[in-house]
Short mmCIF file of N, CA and C in Angstrom, two decimals:
data_model
loop_
_atom_site.label_atom_id
_atom_site.label_comp_id
_atom_site.label_asym_id
_atom_site.label_seq_id
_atom_site.Cartn_x
_atom_site.Cartn_y
_atom_site.Cartn_z
N UNK J 1 90.30 148.53 95.57
CA UNK J 1 89.96 148.39 94.25
C UNK J 1 90.61 149.49 93.44
N UNK J 2 91.32 150.40 94.05
CA UNK J 2 91.73 151.46 93.45
C UNK J 2 91.15 152.74 93.70
N UNK J 3 91.71 153.95 93.33
CA UNK J 3 91.15 155.14 93.61
C UNK J 3 90.40 155.29 95.11
N UNK J 4 91.16 154.75 96.01
CA UNK J 4 90.68 154.71 97.33
C UNK J 4 90.93 156.02 97.96
N UNK J 5 90.18 156.46 99.15
CA UNK J 5 90.51 157.55 99.83
C UNK J 5 91.10 157.09 101.19
N UNK J 6 92.38 157.84 101.48
CA UNK J 6 93.21 157.38 102.64
C UNK J 6 93.45 158.69 103.27
N UNK J 7 93.29 158.68 104.61
CA UNK J 7 93.53 159.85 105.42
C UNK J 7 93.83 159.55 106.95
N UNK J 8 94.13 160.43 107.65
CA UNK J 8 94.24 160.23 109.12
C UNK J 8 94.57 161.59 110.00
N UNK J 9 94.15 161.88 111.02
CA UNK J 9 94.55 162.97 111.83
C UNK J 9 93.90 164.05 111.28
N UNK J 10 94.42 165.31 111.49
CA UNK J 10 93.67 166.46 111.20
C UNK J 10 93.99 166.78 109.85
N UNK J 11 93.01 167.38 109.09
CA UNK J 11 92.98 167.63 107.64
C UNK J 11 91.94 168.38 107.24
N UNK J 12 91.61 168.06 105.95
CA UNK J 12 90.61 168.74 105.17
C UNK J 12 89.22 167.91 105.07
N UNK J 13 88.11 168.54 105.17
CA UNK J 13 86.67 168.13 104.96
C UNK J 13 86.35 168.24 103.69
N UNK J 14 85.85 167.13 103.03
CA UNK J 14 85.31 167.16 101.72
C UNK J 14 84.03 166.62 101.57
N UNK J 15 83.30 166.84 100.52
CA UNK J 15 81.90 166.47 100.46
C UNK J 15 81.63 166.16 99.01
N UNK J 16 80.65 165.12 98.70
CA UNK J 16 80.28 164.74 97.31
C UNK J 16 78.78 165.02 97.19
N UNK J 17 78.46 165.75 96.19
CA UNK J 17 76.99 166.04 96.18
C UNK J 17 76.43 164.98 95.24
N UNK J 18 74.98 164.74 95.70
CA UNK J 18 74.27 163.75 94.95
C UNK J 18 72.80 164.37 94.94
N UNK J 19 71.96 163.69 94.28
CA UNK J 19 70.47 164.17 94.07
C UNK J 19 69.76 164.37 95.43
N UNK J 20 69.35 165.61 95.87
CA UNK J 20 68.82 166.03 97.11
C UNK J 20 67.53 165.12 97.41
N UNK J 21 67.53 164.61 98.45
CA UNK J 21 66.33 163.91 99.12
C UNK J 21 65.75 164.46 100.19
N UNK J 22 64.45 164.69 100.12
CA UNK J 22 63.62 165.35 101.25
C UNK J 22 62.62 164.47 101.98
N UNK J 23 62.61 163.25 101.64
CA UNK J 23 61.85 162.40 102.01
C UNK J 23 62.35 161.01 101.92
N UNK J 24 61.94 159.97 102.68
CA UNK J 24 62.31 158.41 102.53
C UNK J 24 63.66 158.10 103.10
N UNK J 25 64.17 157.30 102.61
CA UNK J 25 65.60 156.87 103.40
C UNK J 25 66.58 156.88 102.36
N UNK J 26 67.93 157.29 102.72
CA UNK J 26 68.91 157.46 101.91
C UNK J 26 70.15 156.58 102.46
N UNK J 27 70.59 155.62 101.73
CA UNK J 27 71.58 154.78 102.05
C UNK J 27 73.10 155.17 101.62
N UNK J 28 74.20 154.63 102.34
CA UNK J 28 75.49 155.16 101.85
C UNK J 28 76.38 153.68 102.35
N UNK J 29 77.31 153.25 101.54
CA UNK J 29 78.04 152.04 101.96
C UNK J 29 79.39 152.37 101.49
N UNK J 30 80.41 151.77 102.08
CA UNK J 30 81.88 151.80 101.77
C UNK J 30 82.58 150.59 102.34
N UNK J 31 83.60 150.36 102.01
CA UNK J 31 84.46 149.43 102.55
C UNK J 31 85.47 150.58 103.34
N UNK J 32 86.00 150.00 104.51
CA UNK J 32 86.87 150.80 105.26
C UNK J 32 87.85 149.91 105.89
N UNK J 33 89.14 150.39 106.20
CA UNK J 33 90.18 149.76 106.61
C UNK J 33 91.11 150.72 107.45
N UNK J 34 91.14 150.64 108.92
CA UNK J 34 91.66 151.40 109.64
C UNK J 34 93.11 150.58 109.74
N UNK J 35 94.02 151.42 109.08
CA UNK J 35 95.54 150.85 108.97
C UNK J 35 96.37 151.19 110.25
N UNK J 36 96.12 152.26 110.94
CA UNK J 36 96.84 152.58 112.26
C UNK J 36 95.79 153.32 113.03
N UNK J 37 95.77 153.05 114.40
CA UNK J 37 95.09 153.79 115.38
C UNK J 37 95.61 155.22 115.64
N UNK J 38 96.97 155.32 115.32
CA UNK J 38 97.57 156.58 115.69
C UNK J 38 97.43 157.15 116.98
N UNK J 39 96.85 158.21 117.18
CA UNK J 39 96.65 159.11 118.35
C UNK J 39 95.15 158.68 118.86
N UNK J 40 94.27 157.95 118.14
CA UNK J 40 92.81 157.85 118.36
C UNK J 40 92.60 157.60 119.66
N UNK J 41 91.63 158.21 120.31
CA UNK J 41 91.42 158.11 121.97
C UNK J 41 90.04 157.35 121.91
N UNK J 42 89.82 157.00 123.21
CA UNK J 42 88.41 156.24 123.52
C UNK J 42 87.21 156.90 123.23
N UNK J 43 87.37 158.29 123.18
CA UNK J 43 86.18 159.03 122.74
C UNK J 43 86.04 159.02 121.35
N UNK J 44 87.07 159.12 120.67
CA UNK J 44 86.95 159.12 119.11
C UNK J 44 86.19 160.23 118.34
N UNK J 45 85.79 160.02 117.30
CA UNK J 45 85.14 161.22 116.44
C UNK J 45 84.52 160.66 115.27
N UNK J 46 83.83 161.48 114.46
CA UNK J 46 83.30 160.99 113.22
C UNK J 46 84.32 161.32 112.02
N UNK J 47 84.02 160.49 111.03
CA UNK J 47 84.93 160.79 109.78
C UNK J 47 83.92 160.78 108.48
N UNK J 48 82.62 160.27 108.50
CA UNK J 48 81.78 160.31 107.40
C UNK J 48 80.34 160.80 107.98
N UNK J 49 79.65 161.42 106.91
CA UNK J 49 78.25 161.79 107.35
C UNK J 49 77.43 162.02 106.14
N UNK J 50 76.11 162.18 106.45
CA UNK J 50 75.31 162.94 105.41
C UNK J 50 75.31 164.20 105.87
N UNK J 51 75.11 165.04 104.75
CA UNK J 51 75.16 166.42 104.83
C UNK J 51 73.90 167.18 104.36
N UNK J 52 73.29 168.25 104.98
CA UNK J 52 72.18 168.87 104.68
C UNK J 52 72.60 170.12 103.66
N UNK J 53 72.30 170.02 102.52
CA UNK J 53 72.73 171.06 101.70
C UNK J 53 74.10 171.57 101.75
N UNK J 54 74.40 172.84 101.77
CA UNK J 54 75.97 173.23 101.91
C UNK J 54 76.18 173.74 103.48
N UNK J 55 75.22 173.34 104.35
CA UNK J 55 75.43 173.87 105.67
C UNK J 55 76.44 172.88 106.32
N UNK J 56 76.51 173.15 107.55
CA UNK J 56 77.50 172.21 108.38
C UNK J 56 76.53 171.23 109.26
N UNK J 57 75.25 171.14 108.91
CA UNK J 57 74.31 170.24 109.63
C UNK J 57 74.60 168.86 109.16
N UNK J 58 75.03 167.83 109.87
CA UNK J 58 75.28 166.68 109.54
C UNK J 58 74.56 165.51 110.14
N UNK J 59 74.22 164.45 109.58
CA UNK J 59 73.45 163.31 110.17
C UNK J 59 74.07 162.13 109.80
N UNK J 60 73.57 161.11 110.64
CA UNK J 60 74.27 159.61 110.46
C UNK J 60 75.64 159.61 110.46
N UNK J 61 76.12 160.29 111.25
CA UNK J 61 77.72 160.30 111.39
C UNK J 61 78.21 159.00 111.99
N UNK J 62 79.50 158.79 111.31
CA UNK J 62 79.92 157.32 111.48
C UNK J 62 81.33 157.70 112.29
N UNK J 63 81.46 156.89 113.43
CA UNK J 63 82.24 157.27 114.35
C UNK J 63 83.45 156.07 114.67
N UNK J 64 84.52 156.33 115.01
CA UNK J 64 85.41 155.21 115.38
C UNK J 64 86.01 155.72 116.84
N UNK J 65 86.43 154.70 117.59
CA UNK J 65 87.10 155.10 118.92
C UNK J 65 87.97 153.88 119.13
N UNK J 66 89.10 154.19 119.83
CA UNK J 66 90.20 153.16 120.15
C UNK J 66 89.59 152.26 121.32
N UNK J 67 89.85 150.96 121.24
CA UNK J 67 89.53 150.01 122.33
C UNK J 67 90.42 148.89 122.11
N UNK J 68 91.41 149.22 123.14
CA UNK J 68 92.44 148.04 123.20
C UNK J 68 93.41 148.34 121.90
N UNK J 69 93.84 147.22 121.31
CA UNK J 69 94.49 147.16 120.13
C UNK J 69 93.79 147.50 118.95
N UNK J 70 92.35 147.52 119.08
CA UNK J 70 91.66 147.60 117.97
C UNK J 70 90.78 149.01 117.98
N UNK J 71 89.49 148.96 117.49
CA UNK J 71 88.68 149.90 117.50
C UNK J 71 87.08 149.51 117.50
N UNK J 72 86.24 150.36 117.82
CA UNK J 72 84.87 150.16 117.73
C UNK J 72 84.21 151.11 116.68
N UNK J 73 83.07 150.82 116.11
CA UNK J 73 82.38 151.70 115.19
C UNK J 73 81.18 152.08 115.78
N UNK J 74 80.84 153.34 115.62
CA UNK J 74 79.58 154.08 116.19
C UNK J 74 78.73 154.72 115.05
N UNK J 75 77.45 154.90 115.54
CA UNK J 75 76.51 155.84 114.60
C UNK J 75 75.86 156.79 115.52
N UNK J 76 75.73 158.10 115.00
CA UNK J 76 75.11 159.02 115.62
C UNK J 76 74.05 159.85 114.73
N UNK J 77 72.98 160.05 115.33
CA UNK J 77 72.18 160.91 114.51
C UNK J 77 72.52 162.22 114.11
N UNK J 78 73.37 163.02 114.80
CA UNK J 78 74.07 164.22 114.51
C UNK J 78 75.48 164.21 114.99
N UNK J 79 76.07 164.94 115.70
CA UNK J 79 77.33 165.01 115.91
C UNK J 79 77.80 165.14 117.31
N UNK J 80 76.87 165.13 118.38
CA UNK J 80 77.21 165.02 119.73
C UNK J 80 77.64 163.84 120.16
N UNK J 81 79.01 163.80 120.70
CA UNK J 81 79.56 162.47 121.01
C UNK J 81 78.80 161.69 122.00
N UNK J 82 78.07 162.32 123.07
CA UNK J 82 77.37 161.58 124.01
C UNK J 82 76.06 160.85 123.41
N UNK J 83 75.81 161.29 122.12
CA UNK J 83 74.57 160.54 121.63
C UNK J 83 74.82 159.49 120.75
N UNK J 84 76.21 159.11 120.66
CA UNK J 84 76.83 158.00 119.75
C UNK J 84 76.45 156.54 120.19
N UNK J 85 75.78 155.70 119.47
CA UNK J 85 75.59 154.39 119.73
C UNK J 85 76.64 153.51 119.29
N UNK J 86 77.62 152.81 120.22
CA UNK J 86 78.61 152.10 119.56
C UNK J 86 78.26 150.64 119.58
N UNK J 87 78.92 149.98 118.62
CA UNK J 87 79.01 148.42 118.41
C UNK J 87 80.21 147.88 119.47
N UNK J 88 79.72 146.99 120.30
CA UNK J 88 80.86 146.41 121.02
C UNK J 88 81.86 145.55 120.62
N UNK J 89 81.63 145.36 119.33
CA UNK J 89 82.71 144.50 118.62
C UNK J 89 83.91 145.12 118.47
N UNK J 90 85.10 144.65 118.90
CA UNK J 90 86.44 145.36 118.66
C UNK J 90 86.95 144.87 117.11
N UNK J 91 87.14 145.74 116.36
CA UNK J 91 87.72 145.45 115.09
C UNK J 91 89.24 145.60 115.21
N UNK J 92 89.87 144.64 114.68
CA UNK J 92 91.41 144.55 114.53
C UNK J 92 91.88 145.60 113.56
N UNK J 93 93.05 146.28 113.83
CA UNK J 93 93.55 147.10 112.63
C UNK J 93 93.97 146.41 111.56
N UNK J 94 93.87 146.99 110.36
CA UNK J 94 94.09 146.23 109.21
C UNK J 94 93.05 145.16 108.62
N UNK J 95 91.94 145.38 109.05
CA UNK J 95 90.65 144.63 108.59
C UNK J 95 89.76 145.33 107.89
N UNK J 96 89.43 144.80 106.77
CA UNK J 96 88.56 145.49 105.78
C UNK J 96 87.17 145.33 106.23
N UNK J 97 86.47 146.26 106.29
CA UNK J 97 84.94 146.11 106.71
C UNK J 97 84.06 146.77 105.88
N UNK J 98 83.08 146.00 105.57
CA UNK J 98 81.95 146.83 104.82
C UNK J 98 81.02 147.38 105.96
N UNK J 99 80.71 148.71 105.57
CA UNK J 99 79.72 149.44 106.45
C UNK J 99 78.71 150.09 105.60
N UNK J 100 77.28 149.90 106.01
CA UNK J 100 76.26 150.57 105.39
C UNK J 100 75.51 151.38 106.35
N UNK J 101 75.17 152.65 106.05
CA UNK J 101 74.41 153.44 106.95
C UNK J 101 73.20 153.76 106.10
N UNK J 102 72.12 154.40 107.12
CA UNK J 102 71.01 154.91 106.26
C UNK J 102 70.35 155.98 107.16
N UNK J 103 69.74 157.09 106.46
CA UNK J 103 69.21 158.08 107.20
C UNK J 103 67.81 158.24 106.73
N UNK J 104 66.85 158.18 107.71
CA UNK J 104 65.32 157.93 107.29
C UNK J 104 64.88 159.27 107.68
N UNK J 105 64.29 160.06 106.79
CA UNK J 105 63.47 161.40 106.99
C UNK J 105 62.21 161.02 107.43
N UNK J 106 61.87 161.32 108.72
CA UNK J 106 60.52 160.92 109.07
C UNK J 106 59.83 162.44 109.26
N UNK J 107 58.52 162.44 108.78
CA UNK J 107 57.77 163.58 108.97
C UNK J 107 57.82 164.13 110.51
N UNK J 108 57.46 165.50 110.63
CA UNK J 108 57.41 166.02 111.95
C UNK J 108 59.09 166.23 112.62
N UNK J 109 59.31 166.62 113.60
CA UNK J 109 60.71 166.97 113.97
C UNK J 109 61.26 166.18 115.23
N UNK J 110 62.56 166.15 115.26
CA UNK J 110 63.45 165.32 116.19
C UNK J 110 63.01 163.87 116.25
N UNK J 111 62.78 163.15 114.95
CA UNK J 111 62.46 161.79 115.27
C UNK J 111 63.06 160.92 114.02
N UNK J 112 63.99 161.64 113.23
CA UNK J 112 64.52 160.97 111.97
C UNK J 112 65.39 159.75 112.53
N UNK J 113 65.61 158.58 111.92
CA UNK J 113 66.13 157.46 112.29
C UNK J 113 67.42 157.06 111.47
N UNK J 114 68.53 156.67 112.20
CA UNK J 114 69.83 156.39 111.52
C UNK J 114 70.08 155.02 111.80
N UNK J 115 70.47 154.18 110.84
CA UNK J 115 70.91 152.81 111.10
C UNK J 115 72.23 152.52 110.59
N UNK J 116 72.84 151.45 111.11
CA UNK J 116 74.19 151.15 110.70
C UNK J 116 74.13 149.49 110.57
N UNK J 117 74.66 149.03 109.41
CA UNK J 117 75.05 147.59 109.45
C UNK J 117 76.60 147.33 109.33
N UNK J 118 77.20 146.66 109.96
CA UNK J 118 78.63 146.33 110.07
C UNK J 118 78.83 144.93 109.48
N UNK J 119 79.51 144.62 108.48
CA UNK J 119 79.73 143.45 107.75
C UNK J 119 78.34 142.83 107.47
N UNK J 120 77.66 143.24 106.78
CA UNK J 120 76.19 142.81 106.55
C UNK J 120 76.38 141.59 105.43
N UNK J 121 75.48 140.80 105.43
CA UNK J 121 75.65 139.84 104.24
C UNK J 121 74.91 140.63 102.92
N UNK J 122 75.79 140.34 101.83
CA UNK J 122 75.46 140.97 100.62
C UNK J 122 74.34 140.30 99.99
N UNK J 123 73.71 141.30 99.26
CA UNK J 123 72.48 140.61 98.28
C UNK J 123 71.24 140.51 99.07
N UNK J 124 70.07 140.01 98.57
CA UNK J 124 68.94 139.76 99.20
C UNK J 124 68.20 141.08 99.89
N UNK J 125 67.33 140.81 100.80
CA UNK J 125 66.62 142.00 101.41
C UNK J 125 67.51 142.70 102.69
N UNK J 126 67.14 143.69 102.91
CA UNK J 126 67.63 144.47 104.13
C UNK J 126 67.86 143.69 105.38
N UNK J 127 68.80 143.30 105.91
CA UNK J 127 69.00 142.47 107.23
C UNK J 127 68.67 143.18 108.34
N UNK J 128 68.80 142.59 109.37
CA UNK J 128 68.64 143.27 110.74
C UNK J 128 69.66 144.36 110.97
N UNK J 129 69.65 145.31 111.91
CA UNK J 129 70.63 146.37 111.83
C UNK J 129 71.71 145.97 112.90
N UNK J 130 72.80 146.52 112.73
CA UNK J 130 73.74 146.32 113.93
C UNK J 130 73.57 147.34 114.91
N UNK J 131 73.18 148.71 114.59
CA UNK J 131 73.05 149.70 115.30
C UNK J 131 71.74 150.77 114.88
N UNK J 132 71.14 151.15 115.84
CA UNK J 132 70.02 152.22 115.42
C UNK J 132 69.92 153.25 116.34
N UNK J 133 69.64 154.27 115.83
CA UNK J 133 69.58 155.61 116.93
C UNK J 133 68.41 156.59 116.33
N UNK J 134 67.63 157.18 117.10
CA UNK J 134 66.69 158.05 116.65
C UNK J 134 67.07 159.45 117.03
N UNK J 135 66.85 160.34 116.29
CA UNK J 135 67.37 161.72 116.55
C UNK J 135 66.58 162.40 117.60
N UNK J 136 67.14 163.02 118.62
CA UNK J 136 66.65 163.79 119.56
C UNK J 136 66.84 165.40 119.31
N UNK J 137 67.48 165.57 118.41
CA UNK J 137 67.77 167.21 118.22
C UNK J 137 67.14 167.47 116.69
N UNK J 138 67.22 168.62 116.29
CA UNK J 138 66.60 169.17 114.97
C UNK J 138 67.00 168.09 113.83
N UNK J 139 66.13 167.76 113.18
CA UNK J 139 66.20 166.90 111.99
C UNK J 139 66.95 167.53 110.85
N UNK J 140 67.55 166.83 109.97
CA UNK J 140 67.95 167.60 108.68
C UNK J 140 66.72 167.74 107.78
N UNK J 141 66.69 168.84 107.09
CA UNK J 141 65.58 169.18 106.02
C UNK J 141 65.72 168.44 105.01
N UNK J 142 67.03 168.12 104.45
CA UNK J 142 67.28 167.26 103.29
C UNK J 142 68.62 166.74 103.40
N UNK J 143 68.81 165.81 102.44
CA UNK J 143 70.29 165.04 102.43
C UNK J 143 70.62 165.20 100.95
N UNK J 144 71.82 165.84 100.70
CA UNK J 144 72.38 165.74 99.42
C UNK J 144 73.72 165.82 99.37
N UNK J 145 74.51 165.39 100.20
CA UNK J 145 75.86 165.29 100.23
C UNK J 145 76.46 164.13 101.23
N UNK J 146 77.53 163.52 100.88
CA UNK J 146 78.30 162.75 101.75
C UNK J 146 79.64 163.42 102.11
N UNK J 147 79.77 163.62 103.31
CA UNK J 147 81.04 164.49 103.84
C UNK J 147 82.01 163.28 104.50
N UNK J 148 83.20 163.59 104.14
CA UNK J 148 84.41 162.88 104.78
C UNK J 148 85.28 163.84 105.54
N UNK J 149 85.52 163.44 106.66
CA UNK J 149 86.13 164.31 107.65
C UNK J 149 87.29 163.89 108.23
N UNK J 150 88.22 164.82 108.24
CA UNK J 150 89.39 164.58 109.03
C UNK J 150 89.46 165.67 110.46
N UNK J 151 89.09 165.19 111.55
CA UNK J 151 89.03 165.93 112.66
C UNK J 151 90.34 166.25 113.15
N UNK J 152 90.82 165.46 113.80
CA UNK J 152 91.98 165.64 114.79
C UNK J 152 92.90 164.50 114.98
N UNK J 153 94.00 164.52 115.36
CA UNK J 153 94.71 163.15 115.59
C UNK J 153 94.07 162.23 116.53
N UNK J 154 93.42 162.85 117.61
CA UNK J 154 92.79 161.94 118.68
C UNK J 154 91.44 161.45 118.17
N UNK J 155 90.94 162.20 117.18
CA UNK J 155 89.49 161.68 116.70
C UNK J 155 89.39 160.81 115.37
N UNK J 156 90.45 160.91 114.66
CA UNK J 156 90.47 160.30 113.43
C UNK J 156 91.57 159.47 113.19
N UNK J 157 91.43 158.01 113.05
CA UNK J 157 92.56 157.18 113.03
C UNK J 157 93.04 157.42 111.38
N UNK J 158 94.03 156.41 111.12
CA UNK J 158 94.61 156.38 109.81
C UNK J 158 93.60 155.53 109.10
N UNK J 159 92.84 155.93 108.08
CA UNK J 159 92.05 154.66 107.43
C UNK J 159 91.90 155.19 105.92
N UNK J 160 91.45 153.99 105.18
CA UNK J 160 91.38 153.77 103.97
C UNK J 160 89.96 153.63 103.62
N UNK J 161 89.39 154.13 102.60
CA UNK J 161 87.84 153.94 102.23
C UNK J 161 87.75 153.60 100.73
N UNK J 162 86.85 152.93 100.40
CA UNK J 162 86.84 152.60 98.74
C UNK J 162 85.36 152.04 98.65
N UNK J 163 84.91 151.82 97.33
CA UNK J 163 83.83 151.32 96.80
C UNK J 163 82.64 152.09 97.47
N UNK J 164 82.52 153.41 97.32
CA UNK J 164 81.40 154.02 97.96
C UNK J 164 80.30 153.92 97.02
N UNK J 165 79.13 153.68 97.78
CA UNK J 165 77.80 153.42 96.95
C UNK J 165 76.75 154.43 97.68
N UNK J 166 76.01 155.20 97.05
CA UNK J 166 74.98 156.08 97.57
C UNK J 166 73.63 155.67 96.70
N UNK J 167 72.30 155.32 97.54
CA UNK J 167 71.18 155.29 96.91
C UNK J 167 70.04 155.31 97.91
N UNK J 168 68.78 155.09 97.15
CA UNK J 168 67.59 155.03 98.08
C UNK J 168 67.05 153.68 98.47
N UNK J 169 67.81 152.73 98.09
CA UNK J 169 67.28 151.37 98.49
C UNK J 169 68.40 150.43 98.97
N UNK J 170 68.10 149.46 99.59
CA UNK J 170 69.13 148.53 100.19
C UNK J 170 69.90 147.93 99.00
N UNK J 171 69.04 147.47 97.99
CA UNK J 171 69.94 146.93 96.66
C UNK J 171 70.70 147.99 96.08
N UNK J 172 70.61 149.04 96.29
CA UNK J 172 71.41 150.10 95.42
C UNK J 172 72.91 150.20 95.99
N UNK J 173 72.91 149.67 97.22
CA UNK J 173 74.20 150.00 98.11
C UNK J 173 74.80 148.62 98.37
#
């Protein structure tokens, strides 16, 4: 729709600040289109996440990995590749996909919940999730930034992102 973000391979990490949240659930949605797998491998890497303050503590990381001629999307409570939960659907290159993620800050420690919806139905109430994962590592103390990350040629495909939304309700994103 214009003003899209386009990147691939190694590069720069950028973040967008929003009102800090210390409880409840924070949502983030965007349209994405992988235009080329480039050198993306089958381990993949994350390209978007929630950020705690100005630290390098990330949560609800959004991952891609190569799968044949297409790719899979995954969600991870933090950044450890082994903890990524993958959707088995193979998405063809040059397909625009709506992705919604949420990070639920749960009282106590090592129990925050991340969810992902891939191609959800718009409008109405929050639908069933595509993927869910519960954090087993240190939880984020707060969420106040969205991170976009260009890791490396083997971890980041060539992709475009647009129509970013951040909110505290399903309806807001």
